[in-house]
């Protein structure tokens, strides 16, 4: 069954600073920071949380349905996603705004300073999910980082109409207040956060760890190089290690890659552990690539990397689901 992937669609302008941000910041002058970093590289890539996740799912042979708002400049990006197996027929095109833009500089320690221009994304609040659900018979809606009003509208529509949904507030936790976050996550089948986002969500909502878990079925907490923790009402807490990396080139979109692999494996009917392993390896493929949609999943290579990280049994169980991938 398809998954609706709602959220931001953007272009990424990625730069590299050959030094350390922390060495340029003076603690006694943080109230008047005015810095310019001379970078030595610039690449322009396709991005946006929802588009990255949808691309990753399609790389694994799934059929994601992208839902978001873009500008009239989306034509080339649409063609790219469509060629790679993403259904873009439910994407809203703004007549007045450009597609959103992410501008990010990464230093030698993989720390990042970034800005995000919303542009057409501000119109995502006008999107209704029902037409896309009815058209595709999707059985899960992922609500990822987007215009905050769109995120809360989508979660409320899911509750009103009985759609199963996953809440993935990620960087928008910093923008949303406690009431908005409560509206977003209540009743979610899945809640995705990283370790810091978990603490920030609890701080903003005033909820304890147990109270957050009481609002959702399962929480998936990514822990960077330490892997992922999965816990919920009817499952024992599970920890899965990160996949072994062969290189570390760019962390942008790593979390999106994890979500793509995890949700695809769950759609295949795999266990929580196996799903986290598929997500972990896809995240590592993103880390090993500059750009969030520049990698390609090849069946034999993917199976070999699974065995390397998680053992032959994991690879043997996951391999049949990779189908006809190259």
PDB file of C-alpha atoms in Angstrom:
ATOM      1  CA  UNK A   1       0.000   0.000   0.000  1.00  0.00           C
ATOM      2  CA  UNK A   2       1.319   3.505  -0.773  1.00  0.00           C
ATOM      3  CA  UNK A   3       2.451   5.958   1.882  1.00  0.00           C
ATOM      4  CA  UNK A   4       1.578   9.657   1.650  1.00  0.00           C
ATOM      5  CA  UNK A   5       4.709  11.642   2.439  1.00  0.00           C
ATOM      6  CA  UNK A   6       3.790  15.218   3.327  1.00  0.00           C
ATOM      7  CA  UNK A   7       6.283  17.937   4.111  1.00  0.00           C
ATOM      8  CA  UNK A   8       8.805  20.329   2.645  1.00  0.00           C
ATOM      9  CA  UNK A   9      10.021  20.228  -0.949  1.00  0.00           C
ATOM     10  CA  UNK A  10      13.047  22.429  -1.534  1.00  0.00           C
ATOM     11  CA  UNK A  11      16.344  22.976  -3.267  1.00  0.00           C
ATOM     12  CA  UNK A  12      19.483  22.666  -1.122  1.00  0.00           C
ATOM     13  CA  UNK A  13      22.422  25.048  -1.499  1.00  0.00           C
ATOM     14  CA  UNK A  14      25.208  23.211   0.322  1.00  0.00           C
ATOM     15  CA  UNK A  15      28.565  24.787   1.190  1.00  0.00           C
ATOM     16  CA  UNK A  16      31.705  23.613   2.982  1.00  0.00           C
ATOM     17  CA  UNK A  17      33.758  25.660   5.450  1.00  0.00           C
ATOM     18  CA  UNK A  18      37.339  24.296   5.817  1.00  0.00           C
ATOM     19  CA  UNK A  19      37.568  24.920   9.531  1.00  0.00           C
ATOM     20  CA  UNK A  20      35.564  24.777  12.740  1.00  0.00           C
ATOM     21  CA  UNK A  21      32.621  27.055  13.541  1.00  0.00           C
ATOM     22  CA  UNK A  22      33.291  26.704  17.266  1.00  0.00           C
ATOM     23  CA  UNK A  23      36.744  28.286  16.891  1.00  0.00           C
ATOM     24  CA  UNK A  24      35.170  31.412  15.409  1.00  0.00           C
ATOM     25  CA  UNK A  25      32.619  31.936  18.180  1.00  0.00           C
ATOM     26  CA  UNK A  26      33.683  33.951  21.227  1.00  0.00           C
ATOM     27  CA  UNK A  27      31.619  33.131  24.313  1.00  0.00           C
ATOM     28  CA  UNK A  28      31.801  36.684  25.677  1.00  0.00           C
ATOM     29  CA  UNK A  29      30.464  38.156  22.401  1.00  0.00           C
ATOM     30  CA  UNK A  30      27.664  35.786  21.459  1.00  0.00           C
ATOM     31  CA  UNK A  31      25.132  38.599  21.962  1.00  0.00           C
ATOM     32  CA  UNK A  32      26.512  40.428  18.887  1.00  0.00           C
ATOM     33  CA  UNK A  33      27.633  37.746  16.459  1.00  0.00           C
ATOM     34  CA  UNK A  34      28.415  39.046  12.970  1.00  0.00           C
ATOM     35  CA  UNK A  35      30.380  36.522  10.952  1.00  0.00           C
ATOM     36  CA  UNK A  36      30.993  35.658   7.337  1.00  0.00           C
ATOM     37  CA  UNK A  37      32.523  32.284   6.475  1.00  0.00           C
ATOM     38  CA  UNK A  38      34.571  32.001   3.280  1.00  0.00           C
ATOM     39  CA  UNK A  39      33.561  28.612   1.892  1.00  0.00           C
ATOM     40  CA  UNK A  40      35.487  26.534  -0.603  1.00  0.00           C
ATOM     41  CA  UNK A  41      32.659  24.630  -2.245  1.00  0.00           C
ATOM     42  CA  UNK A  42      29.041  25.085  -3.342  1.00  0.00           C
ATOM     43  CA  UNK A  43      26.659  22.515  -4.753  1.00  0.00           C
ATOM     44  CA  UNK A  44      22.982  22.972  -5.522  1.00  0.00           C
ATOM     45  CA  UNK A  45      20.928  19.843  -4.888  1.00  0.00           C
ATOM     46  CA  UNK A  46      17.334  18.734  -4.800  1.00  0.00           C
ATOM     47  CA  UNK A  47      16.028  18.462  -1.252  1.00  0.00           C
ATOM     48  CA  UNK A  48      13.253  19.090   1.238  1.00  0.00           C
ATOM     49  CA  UNK A  49      12.355  16.591   3.933  1.00  0.00           C
ATOM     50  CA  UNK A  50       9.335  15.051   2.205  1.00  0.00           C
ATOM     51  CA  UNK A  51      11.006  14.864  -1.195  1.00  0.00           C
ATOM     52  CA  UNK A  52      14.109  13.249   0.331  1.00  0.00           C
ATOM     53  CA  UNK A  53      12.027  10.638   2.146  1.00  0.00           C
ATOM     54  CA  UNK A  54       9.912   9.908  -0.929  1.00  0.00           C
ATOM     55  CA  UNK A  55      13.046   9.542  -3.083  1.00  0.00           C
ATOM     56  CA  UNK A  56      14.554   7.094  -0.587  1.00  0.00           C
ATOM     57  CA  UNK A  57      11.406   4.991  -0.458  1.00  0.00           C
ATOM     58  CA  UNK A  58      11.290   4.865  -4.245  1.00  0.00           C
ATOM     59  CA  UNK A  59      14.943   3.772  -4.323  1.00  0.00           C
ATOM     60  CA  UNK A  60      13.865   0.727  -2.318  1.00  0.00           C
ATOM     61  CA  UNK A  61      11.087  -0.047  -4.789  1.00  0.00           C
ATOM     62  CA  UNK A  62       8.176   1.397  -2.806  1.00  0.00           C
ATOM     63  CA  UNK A  63       5.546   3.721  -4.317  1.00  0.00           C
ATOM     64  CA  UNK A  64       5.495   6.913  -2.212  1.00  0.00           C
ATOM     65  CA  UNK A  65       3.008   9.704  -2.869  1.00  0.00           C
ATOM     66  CA  UNK A  66       4.507  13.152  -2.351  1.00  0.00           C
ATOM     67  CA  UNK A  67       2.275  15.850  -0.812  1.00  0.00           C
ATOM     68  CA  UNK A  68       3.524  19.415  -0.442  1.00  0.00           C
ATOM     69  CA  UNK A  69       3.579  22.886  -1.980  1.00  0.00           C
ATOM     70  CA  UNK A  70       6.015  24.104  -4.642  1.00  0.00           C
ATOM     71  CA  UNK A  71       6.477  26.985  -7.065  1.00  0.00           C
ATOM     72  CA  UNK A  72       6.219  27.138 -10.833  1.00  0.00           C
ATOM     73  CA  UNK A  73       9.976  26.440 -10.893  1.00  0.00           C
ATOM     74  CA  UNK A  74       9.295  22.814  -9.865  1.00  0.00           C
ATOM     75  CA  UNK A  75       9.051  21.335 -13.382  1.00  0.00           C
ATOM     76  CA  UNK A  76      12.596  19.945 -13.611  1.00  0.00           C
ATOM     77  CA  UNK A  77      12.476  18.674 -10.037  1.00  0.00           C
ATOM     78  CA  UNK A  78       9.097  17.012 -10.702  1.00  0.00           C
ATOM     79  CA  UNK A  79      10.544  15.253 -13.749  1.00  0.00           C
ATOM     80  CA  UNK A  80      13.477  13.964 -11.667  1.00  0.00           C
ATOM     81  CA  UNK A  81      11.261  12.596  -8.916  1.00  0.00           C
ATOM     82  CA  UNK A  82       8.813  11.041 -11.371  1.00  0.00           C
ATOM     83  CA  UNK A  83      11.634   9.309 -13.241  1.00  0.00           C
ATOM     84  CA  UNK A  84      12.779   7.884  -9.917  1.00  0.00           C
ATOM     85  CA  UNK A  85       9.398   6.436  -8.996  1.00  0.00           C
ATOM     86  CA  UNK A  86       7.777   9.173  -6.870  1.00  0.00           C
ATOM     87  CA  UNK A  87       4.092   9.992  -7.435  1.00  0.00           C
ATOM     88  CA  UNK A  88       3.921  13.820  -7.654  1.00  0.00           C
ATOM     89  CA  UNK A  89       0.292  14.146  -8.748  1.00  0.00           C
ATOM     90  CA  UNK A  90      -0.804  15.465  -5.333  1.00  0.00           C
ATOM     91  CA  UNK A  91       1.781  18.264  -5.157  1.00  0.00           C
ATOM     92  CA  UNK A  92       0.255  21.762  -4.977  1.00  0.00           C
ATOM     93  CA  UNK A  93       1.826  24.379  -7.317  1.00  0.00           C
ATOM     94  CA  UNK A  94       1.776  27.986  -6.096  1.00  0.00           C
ATOM     95  CA  UNK A  95       1.054  30.666  -8.701  1.00  0.00           C
ATOM     96  CA  UNK A  96       3.050  33.318  -6.798  1.00  0.00           C
ATOM     97  CA  UNK A  97       5.873  31.780  -4.725  1.00  0.00           C
ATOM     98  CA  UNK A  98       9.129  30.013  -5.542  1.00  0.00           C
ATOM     99  CA  UNK A  99       9.873  26.526  -4.251  1.00  0.00           C
ATOM    100  CA  UNK A 100      11.400  26.574  -0.755  1.00  0.00           C
ATOM    101  CA  UNK A 101      15.171  26.866  -0.391  1.00  0.00           C
ATOM    102  CA  UNK A 102      17.597  25.420   2.189  1.00  0.00           C
ATOM    103  CA  UNK A 103      21.018  27.116   2.506  1.00  0.00           C
ATOM    104  CA  UNK A 104      23.525  25.211   4.654  1.00  0.00           C
ATOM    105  CA  UNK A 105      27.228  25.433   5.485  1.00  0.00           C
ATOM    106  CA  UNK A 106      29.003  22.419   7.017  1.00  0.00           C
ATOM    107  CA  UNK A 107      32.381  22.631   8.775  1.00  0.00           C
ATOM    108  CA  UNK A 108      35.134  20.040   9.212  1.00  0.00           C
ATOM    109  CA  UNK A 109      33.456  18.626  12.353  1.00  0.00           C
ATOM    110  CA  UNK A 110      30.184  18.060  10.449  1.00  0.00           C
ATOM    111  CA  UNK A 111      28.563  20.919  12.392  1.00  0.00           C
ATOM    112  CA  UNK A 112      26.102  22.963  10.359  1.00  0.00           C
ATOM    113  CA  UNK A 113      24.721  26.506  10.146  1.00  0.00           C
ATOM    114  CA  UNK A 114      21.643  26.740   7.967  1.00  0.00           C
ATOM    115  CA  UNK A 115      18.720  28.902   6.915  1.00  0.00           C
ATOM    116  CA  UNK A 116      15.422  27.883   5.327  1.00  0.00           C
ATOM    117  CA  UNK A 117      13.229  30.062   3.094  1.00  0.00           C
ATOM    118  CA  UNK A 118       9.677  28.732   3.069  1.00  0.00           C
ATOM    119  CA  UNK A 119       8.375  30.275  -0.149  1.00  0.00           C
ATOM    120  CA  UNK A 120       5.585  28.134  -1.590  1.00  0.00           C
ATOM    121  CA  UNK A 121       5.705  25.887   1.468  1.00  0.00           C
ATOM    122  CA  UNK A 122       3.561  28.479   3.258  1.00  0.00           C
ATOM    123  CA  UNK A 123       0.665  27.365   1.047  1.00  0.00           C
ATOM    124  CA  UNK A 124       0.843  23.759   2.243  1.00  0.00           C
ATOM    125  CA  UNK A 125      -1.729  24.682   4.913  1.00  0.00           C
ATOM    126  CA  UNK A 126      -4.308  24.806   2.091  1.00  0.00           C
ATOM    127  CA  UNK A 127      -3.758  21.163   1.101  1.00  0.00           C
ATOM    128  CA  UNK A 128      -6.413  18.586   1.937  1.00  0.00           C
ATOM    129  CA  UNK A 129      -5.196  15.010   2.296  1.00  0.00           C
ATOM    130  CA  UNK A 130      -8.459  13.250   1.427  1.00  0.00           C
ATOM    131  CA  UNK A 131      -8.168  13.515  -2.381  1.00  0.00           C
ATOM    132  CA  UNK A 132      -4.684  11.958  -2.305  1.00  0.00           C
ATOM    133  CA  UNK A 133      -5.783   9.185   0.091  1.00  0.00           C
ATOM    134  CA  UNK A 134      -8.824   8.394  -2.042  1.00  0.00           C
ATOM    135  CA  UNK A 135      -6.800   8.445  -5.272  1.00  0.00           C
ATOM    136  CA  UNK A 136      -4.050   6.135  -4.015  1.00  0.00           C
ATOM    137  CA  UNK A 137      -5.672   4.103  -1.204  1.00  0.00           C
ATOM    138  CA  UNK A 138      -2.682   5.001   0.990  1.00  0.00           C
ATOM    139  CA  UNK A 139      -2.760   3.407   4.441  1.00  0.00           C
ATOM    140  CA  UNK A 140      -0.304   5.740   6.201  1.00  0.00           C
ATOM    141  CA  UNK A 141       0.300   9.491   6.137  1.00  0.00           C
ATOM    142  CA  UNK A 142       3.736  10.746   7.182  1.00  0.00           C
ATOM    143  CA  UNK A 143       3.538  14.315   8.475  1.00  0.00           C
ATOM    144  CA  UNK A 144       7.097  15.607   8.272  1.00  0.00           C
ATOM    145  CA  UNK A 145       8.579  19.107   8.661  1.00  0.00           C
ATOM    146  CA  UNK A 146       6.469  21.608   6.730  1.00  0.00           C
ATOM    147  CA  UNK A 147       4.559  24.812   7.262  1.00  0.00           C
ATOM    148  CA  UNK A 148       3.498  24.402  10.943  1.00  0.00           C
ATOM    149  CA  UNK A 149      -0.147  25.196  10.186  1.00  0.00           C
ATOM    150  CA  UNK A 150      -0.093  22.524   7.485  1.00  0.00           C
ATOM    151  CA  UNK A 151       1.337  19.971   9.900  1.00  0.00           C
ATOM    152  CA  UNK A 152      -1.351  20.522  12.529  1.00  0.00           C
ATOM    153  CA  UNK A 153      -4.086  20.614   9.878  1.00  0.00           C
ATOM    154  CA  UNK A 154      -2.897  17.302   8.426  1.00  0.00           C
ATOM    155  CA  UNK A 155      -2.791  15.564  11.812  1.00  0.00           C
ATOM    156  CA  UNK A 156      -6.267  16.831  12.697  1.00  0.00           C
ATOM    157  CA  UNK A 157      -7.611  15.619   9.342  1.00  0.00           C
ATOM    158  CA  UNK A 158      -6.055  12.214   9.968  1.00  0.00           C
ATOM    159  CA  UNK A 159      -7.771  11.961  13.350  1.00  0.00           C
ATOM    160  CA  UNK A 160     -11.093  13.207  11.969  1.00  0.00           C
ATOM    161  CA  UNK A 161     -11.096  10.742   9.071  1.00  0.00           C
ATOM    162  CA  UNK A 162      -9.414   7.811  10.753  1.00  0.00           C
ATOM    163  CA  UNK A 163      -6.230   7.867   8.690  1.00  0.00           C
ATOM    164  CA  UNK A 164      -3.221   6.197  10.295  1.00  0.00           C
ATOM    165  CA  UNK A 165      -0.410   8.746  10.551  1.00  0.00           C
ATOM    166  CA  UNK A 166       3.189   9.219  11.639  1.00  0.00           C
ATOM    167  CA  UNK A 167       4.336  12.507  13.207  1.00  0.00           C
ATOM    168  CA  UNK A 168       7.835  13.713  12.363  1.00  0.00           C
ATOM    169  CA  UNK A 169       8.188  17.322  13.592  1.00  0.00           C
ATOM    170  CA  UNK A 170      12.029  17.384  13.367  1.00  0.00           C
ATOM    171  CA  UNK A 171      13.387  20.926  12.890  1.00  0.00           C
ATOM    172  CA  UNK A 172       9.954  22.517  13.195  1.00  0.00           C
ATOM    173  CA  UNK A 173       9.920  21.708  16.921  1.00  0.00           C
ATOM    174  CA  UNK A 174      11.946  24.912  17.301  1.00  0.00           C
ATOM    175  CA  UNK A 175       9.218  26.919  15.537  1.00  0.00           C
ATOM    176  CA  UNK A 176       6.084  25.299  16.986  1.00  0.00           C
ATOM    177  CA  UNK A 177       4.693  25.972  20.460  1.00  0.00           C
ATOM    178  CA  UNK A 178       3.584  23.356  22.957  1.00  0.00           C
ATOM    179  CA  UNK A 179      -0.086  23.428  21.917  1.00  0.00           C
ATOM    180  CA  UNK A 180       0.793  22.960  18.249  1.00  0.00           C
ATOM    181  CA  UNK A 181       3.086  20.058  19.059  1.00  0.00           C
ATOM    182  CA  UNK A 182       0.391  18.389  21.143  1.00  0.00           C
ATOM    183  CA  UNK A 183      -2.039  18.729  18.237  1.00  0.00           C
ATOM    184  CA  UNK A 184       0.523  17.263  15.873  1.00  0.00           C
ATOM    185  CA  UNK A 185       1.484  14.148  17.815  1.00  0.00           C
ATOM    186  CA  UNK A 186      -1.743  13.115  19.565  1.00  0.00           C
ATOM    187  CA  UNK A 187      -2.988   9.795  18.191  1.00  0.00           C
ATOM    188  CA  UNK A 188       0.033   9.168  15.961  1.00  0.00           C
ATOM    189  CA  UNK A 189       0.899   5.576  15.131  1.00  0.00           C
ATOM    190  CA  UNK A 190       4.561   6.621  15.038  1.00  0.00           C
ATOM    191  CA  UNK A 191       6.484   9.556  16.466  1.00  0.00           C
ATOM    192  CA  UNK A 192       9.953  10.276  15.048  1.00  0.00           C
ATOM    193  CA  UNK A 193      12.486  12.460  16.891  1.00  0.00           C
ATOM    194  CA  UNK A 194      16.203  12.557  17.458  1.00  0.00           C
ATOM    195  CA  UNK A 195      17.599  12.673  20.996  1.00  0.00           C
ATOM    196  CA  UNK A 196      17.668  16.469  21.274  1.00  0.00           C
ATOM    197  CA  UNK A 197      14.240  16.864  19.675  1.00  0.00           C
ATOM    198  CA  UNK A 198      12.772  14.434  22.217  1.00  0.00           C
ATOM    199  CA  UNK A 199      13.925  16.655  25.085  1.00  0.00           C
ATOM    200  CA  UNK A 200      12.815  19.860  23.345  1.00  0.00           C
ATOM    201  CA  UNK A 201       9.375  18.420  22.606  1.00  0.00           C
ATOM    202  CA  UNK A 202       8.930  17.427  26.254  1.00  0.00           C
ATOM    203  CA  UNK A 203      10.091  20.874  27.402  1.00  0.00           C
ATOM    204  CA  UNK A 204       7.730  22.745  25.087  1.00  0.00           C
ATOM    205  CA  UNK A 205       4.685  20.584  25.794  1.00  0.00           C
ATOM    206  CA  UNK A 206       5.379  20.203  29.524  1.00  0.00           C
ATOM    207  CA  UNK A 207       4.913  16.442  29.136  1.00  0.00           C
ATOM    208  CA  UNK A 208       7.031  13.722  30.694  1.00  0.00           C
ATOM    209  CA  UNK A 209       8.541  10.917  28.658  1.00  0.00           C
ATOM    210  CA  UNK A 210       5.744   8.614  29.796  1.00  0.00           C
ATOM    211  CA  UNK A 211       3.049  11.160  28.949  1.00  0.00           C
ATOM    212  CA  UNK A 212       4.371  11.589  25.413  1.00  0.00           C
ATOM    213  CA  UNK A 213       4.364   7.816  24.983  1.00  0.00           C
ATOM    214  CA  UNK A 214       0.778   7.803  26.182  1.00  0.00           C
ATOM    215  CA  UNK A 215      -0.242   9.950  23.214  1.00  0.00           C
ATOM    216  CA  UNK A 216       1.315   7.763  20.490  1.00  0.00           C
ATOM    217  CA  UNK A 217       1.620   4.079  19.708  1.00  0.00           C
ATOM    218  CA  UNK A 218       5.375   3.882  19.035  1.00  0.00           C
ATOM    219  CA  UNK A 219       8.226   6.365  19.388  1.00  0.00           C
ATOM    220  CA  UNK A 220      11.310   6.062  17.186  1.00  0.00           C
ATOM    221  CA  UNK A 221      14.262   8.046  18.568  1.00  0.00           C
ATOM    222  CA  UNK A 222      17.365   8.321  16.400  1.00  0.00           C
ATOM    223  CA  UNK A 223      20.670   8.573  18.262  1.00  0.00           C
ATOM    224  CA  UNK A 224      23.136   9.523  15.535  1.00  0.00           C
ATOM    225  CA  UNK A 225      26.172   7.258  15.486  1.00  0.00           C
ATOM    226  CA  UNK A 226      24.631   5.269  18.358  1.00  0.00           C
ATOM    227  CA  UNK A 227      21.776   4.020  16.196  1.00  0.00           C
ATOM    228  CA  UNK A 228      18.098   4.153  17.124  1.00  0.00           C
ATOM    229  CA  UNK A 229      15.807   3.382  20.049  1.00  0.00           C
ATOM    230  CA  UNK A 230      12.240   2.146  19.501  1.00  0.00           C
ATOM    231  CA  UNK A 231       9.693   1.968  22.289  1.00  0.00           C
ATOM    232  CA  UNK A 232       5.926   1.872  22.559  1.00  0.00           C
ATOM    233  CA  UNK A 233       2.812   0.617  24.278  1.00  0.00           C
ATOM    234  CA  UNK A 234       2.937  -2.960  23.104  1.00  0.00           C
ATOM    235  CA  UNK A 235       6.637  -3.504  22.377  1.00  0.00           C
ATOM    236  CA  UNK A 236       9.720  -3.847  24.536  1.00  0.00           C
ATOM    237  CA  UNK A 237      12.285  -1.090  24.154  1.00  0.00           C
ATOM    238  CA  UNK A 238      14.634  -1.990  21.309  1.00  0.00           C
ATOM    239  CA  UNK A 239      18.047  -0.568  20.413  1.00  0.00           C
ATOM    240  CA  UNK A 240      19.529  -1.046  16.946  1.00  0.00           C
ATOM    241  CA  UNK A 241      23.073   0.011  16.071  1.00  0.00           C
ATOM    242  CA  UNK A 242      23.925   2.367  13.224  1.00  0.00           C
ATOM    243  CA  UNK A 243      25.110   0.781   9.985  1.00  0.00           C
ATOM    244  CA  UNK A 244      28.843   0.719   9.339  1.00  0.00           C
ATOM    245  CA  UNK A 245      29.976   3.645   7.243  1.00  0.00           C
ATOM    246  CA  UNK A 246      32.601   3.572   4.505  1.00  0.00           C
ATOM    247  CA  UNK A 247      32.919   7.361   4.339  1.00  0.00           C
ATOM    248  CA  UNK A 248      31.482  10.494   5.953  1.00  0.00           C
ATOM    249  CA  UNK A 249      30.871  13.180   3.361  1.00  0.00           C
ATOM    250  CA  UNK A 250      27.688  15.108   4.210  1.00  0.00           C
ATOM    251  CA  UNK A 251      25.163  14.636   7.051  1.00  0.00           C
ATOM    252  CA  UNK A 252      22.392  16.561   5.286  1.00  0.00           C
ATOM    253  CA  UNK A 253      19.337  14.344   4.860  1.00  0.00           C
ATOM    254  CA  UNK A 254      20.634  11.407   6.906  1.00  0.00           C
ATOM    255  CA  UNK A 255      17.519  11.421   9.086  1.00  0.00           C
ATOM    256  CA  UNK A 256      15.332  11.524   5.991  1.00  0.00           C
ATOM    257  CA  UNK A 257      17.134   8.458   4.670  1.00  0.00           C
ATOM    258  CA  UNK A 258      16.488   6.607   7.916  1.00  0.00           C
ATOM    259  CA  UNK A 259      12.775   7.383   7.796  1.00  0.00           C
ATOM    260  CA  UNK A 260      12.561   6.299   4.166  1.00  0.00           C
ATOM    261  CA  UNK A 261      14.158   2.932   4.865  1.00  0.00           C
ATOM    262  CA  UNK A 262      12.276   2.375   8.111  1.00  0.00           C
ATOM    263  CA  UNK A 263       8.835   3.152   6.676  1.00  0.00           C
ATOM    264  CA  UNK A 264       9.466   1.097   3.553  1.00  0.00           C
ATOM    265  CA  UNK A 265      10.529  -1.929   5.584  1.00  0.00           C
ATOM    266  CA  UNK A 266       7.457  -1.591   7.799  1.00  0.00           C
ATOM    267  CA  UNK A 267       5.314  -1.470   4.659  1.00  0.00           C
ATOM    268  CA  UNK A 268       6.995  -4.738   3.617  1.00  0.00           C
ATOM    269  CA  UNK A 269       5.793  -6.221   6.906  1.00  0.00           C
ATOM    270  CA  UNK A 270       9.226  -6.514   8.497  1.00  0.00           C
ATOM    271  CA  UNK A 271       9.847  -6.372  12.246  1.00  0.00           C
ATOM    272  CA  UNK A 272      10.825  -3.221  14.117  1.00  0.00           C
ATOM    273  CA  UNK A 273      14.425  -4.440  14.290  1.00  0.00           C
ATOM    274  CA  UNK A 274      14.725  -5.234  10.601  1.00  0.00           C
ATOM    275  CA  UNK A 275      13.011  -1.975   9.694  1.00  0.00           C
ATOM    276  CA  UNK A 276      15.503  -0.017  11.791  1.00  0.00           C
ATOM    277  CA  UNK A 277      18.339  -1.876  10.064  1.00  0.00           C
ATOM    278  CA  UNK A 278      17.049  -0.972   6.595  1.00  0.00           C
ATOM    279  CA  UNK A 279      16.647   2.621   7.758  1.00  0.00           C
ATOM    280  CA  UNK A 280      20.103   2.637   9.307  1.00  0.00           C
ATOM    281  CA  UNK A 281      21.769   1.478   6.113  1.00  0.00           C
ATOM    282  CA  UNK A 282      19.862   3.902   3.892  1.00  0.00           C
ATOM    283  CA  UNK A 283      20.870   6.723   6.255  1.00  0.00           C
ATOM    284  CA  UNK A 284      24.501   5.649   5.914  1.00  0.00           C
ATOM    285  CA  UNK A 285      24.242   5.717   2.105  1.00  0.00           C
ATOM    286  CA  UNK A 286      23.080   9.322   2.381  1.00  0.00           C
ATOM    287  CA  UNK A 287      25.968  10.168   4.737  1.00  0.00           C
ATOM    288  CA  UNK A 288      28.413   8.738   2.194  1.00  0.00           C
ATOM    289  CA  UNK A 289      27.072  11.024  -0.563  1.00  0.00           C
ATOM    290  CA  UNK A 290      27.124  14.793  -1.118  1.00  0.00           C
ATOM    291  CA  UNK A 291      23.487  15.712  -1.658  1.00  0.00           C
ATOM    292  CA  UNK A 292      20.350  14.096  -0.324  1.00  0.00           C
ATOM    293  CA  UNK A 293      19.167  12.383  -3.519  1.00  0.00           C
ATOM    294  CA  UNK A 294      22.434  11.481  -5.229  1.00  0.00           C
ATOM    295  CA  UNK A 295      22.728   7.855  -4.084  1.00  0.00           C
ATOM    296  CA  UNK A 296      21.380   4.710  -5.739  1.00  0.00           C
ATOM    297  CA  UNK A 297      20.289   1.492  -4.037  1.00  0.00           C
ATOM    298  CA  UNK A 298      21.627  -1.607  -5.792  1.00  0.00           C
ATOM    299  CA  UNK A 299      20.212  -4.902  -4.609  1.00  0.00           C
ATOM    300  CA  UNK A 300      23.401  -6.941  -4.265  1.00  0.00           C
ATOM    301  CA  UNK A 301      25.416  -4.088  -2.775  1.00  0.00           C
ATOM    302  CA  UNK A 302      22.649  -3.279  -0.314  1.00  0.00           C
ATOM    303  CA  UNK A 303      22.417  -6.898   0.815  1.00  0.00           C
ATOM    304  CA  UNK A 304      26.201  -7.066   1.229  1.00  0.00           C
ATOM    305  CA  UNK A 305      26.203  -3.920   3.351  1.00  0.00           C
ATOM    306  CA  UNK A 306      23.337  -5.292   5.471  1.00  0.00           C
ATOM    307  CA  UNK A 307      25.325  -8.447   6.161  1.00  0.00           C
ATOM    308  CA  UNK A 308      28.391  -6.378   7.013  1.00  0.00           C
ATOM    309  CA  UNK A 309      26.492  -4.289   9.567  1.00  0.00           C
ATOM    310  CA  UNK A 310      23.790  -6.595  10.893  1.00  0.00           C
ATOM    311  CA  UNK A 311      24.729 -10.141   9.925  1.00  0.00           C
ATOM    312  CA  UNK A 312      23.784 -12.707   7.298  1.00  0.00           C
ATOM    313  CA  UNK A 313      20.377 -13.445   8.826  1.00  0.00           C
ATOM    314  CA  UNK A 314      19.309  -9.818   8.482  1.00  0.00           C
ATOM    315  CA  UNK A 315      20.474  -9.675   4.880  1.00  0.00           C
ATOM    316  CA  UNK A 316      18.731 -12.943   4.006  1.00  0.00           C
ATOM    317  CA  UNK A 317      15.422 -11.762   5.482  1.00  0.00           C
ATOM    318  CA  UNK A 318      15.487  -8.344   3.834  1.00  0.00           C
ATOM    319  CA  UNK A 319      16.895  -9.359   0.427  1.00  0.00           C
ATOM    320  CA  UNK A 320      13.661 -10.811  -1.057  1.00  0.00           C
ATOM    321  CA  UNK A 321      11.898  -7.480  -0.522  1.00  0.00           C
ATOM    322  CA  UNK A 322      14.402  -5.609  -2.681  1.00  0.00           C
ATOM    323  CA  UNK A 323      12.726  -7.076  -5.744  1.00  0.00           C
ATOM    324  CA  UNK A 324      14.067  -5.964  -9.115  1.00  0.00           C
ATOM    325  CA  UNK A 325      16.424  -3.235  -7.968  1.00  0.00           C
ATOM    326  CA  UNK A 326      19.568  -2.875 -10.064  1.00  0.00           C
TER     327      UNK A 326
END
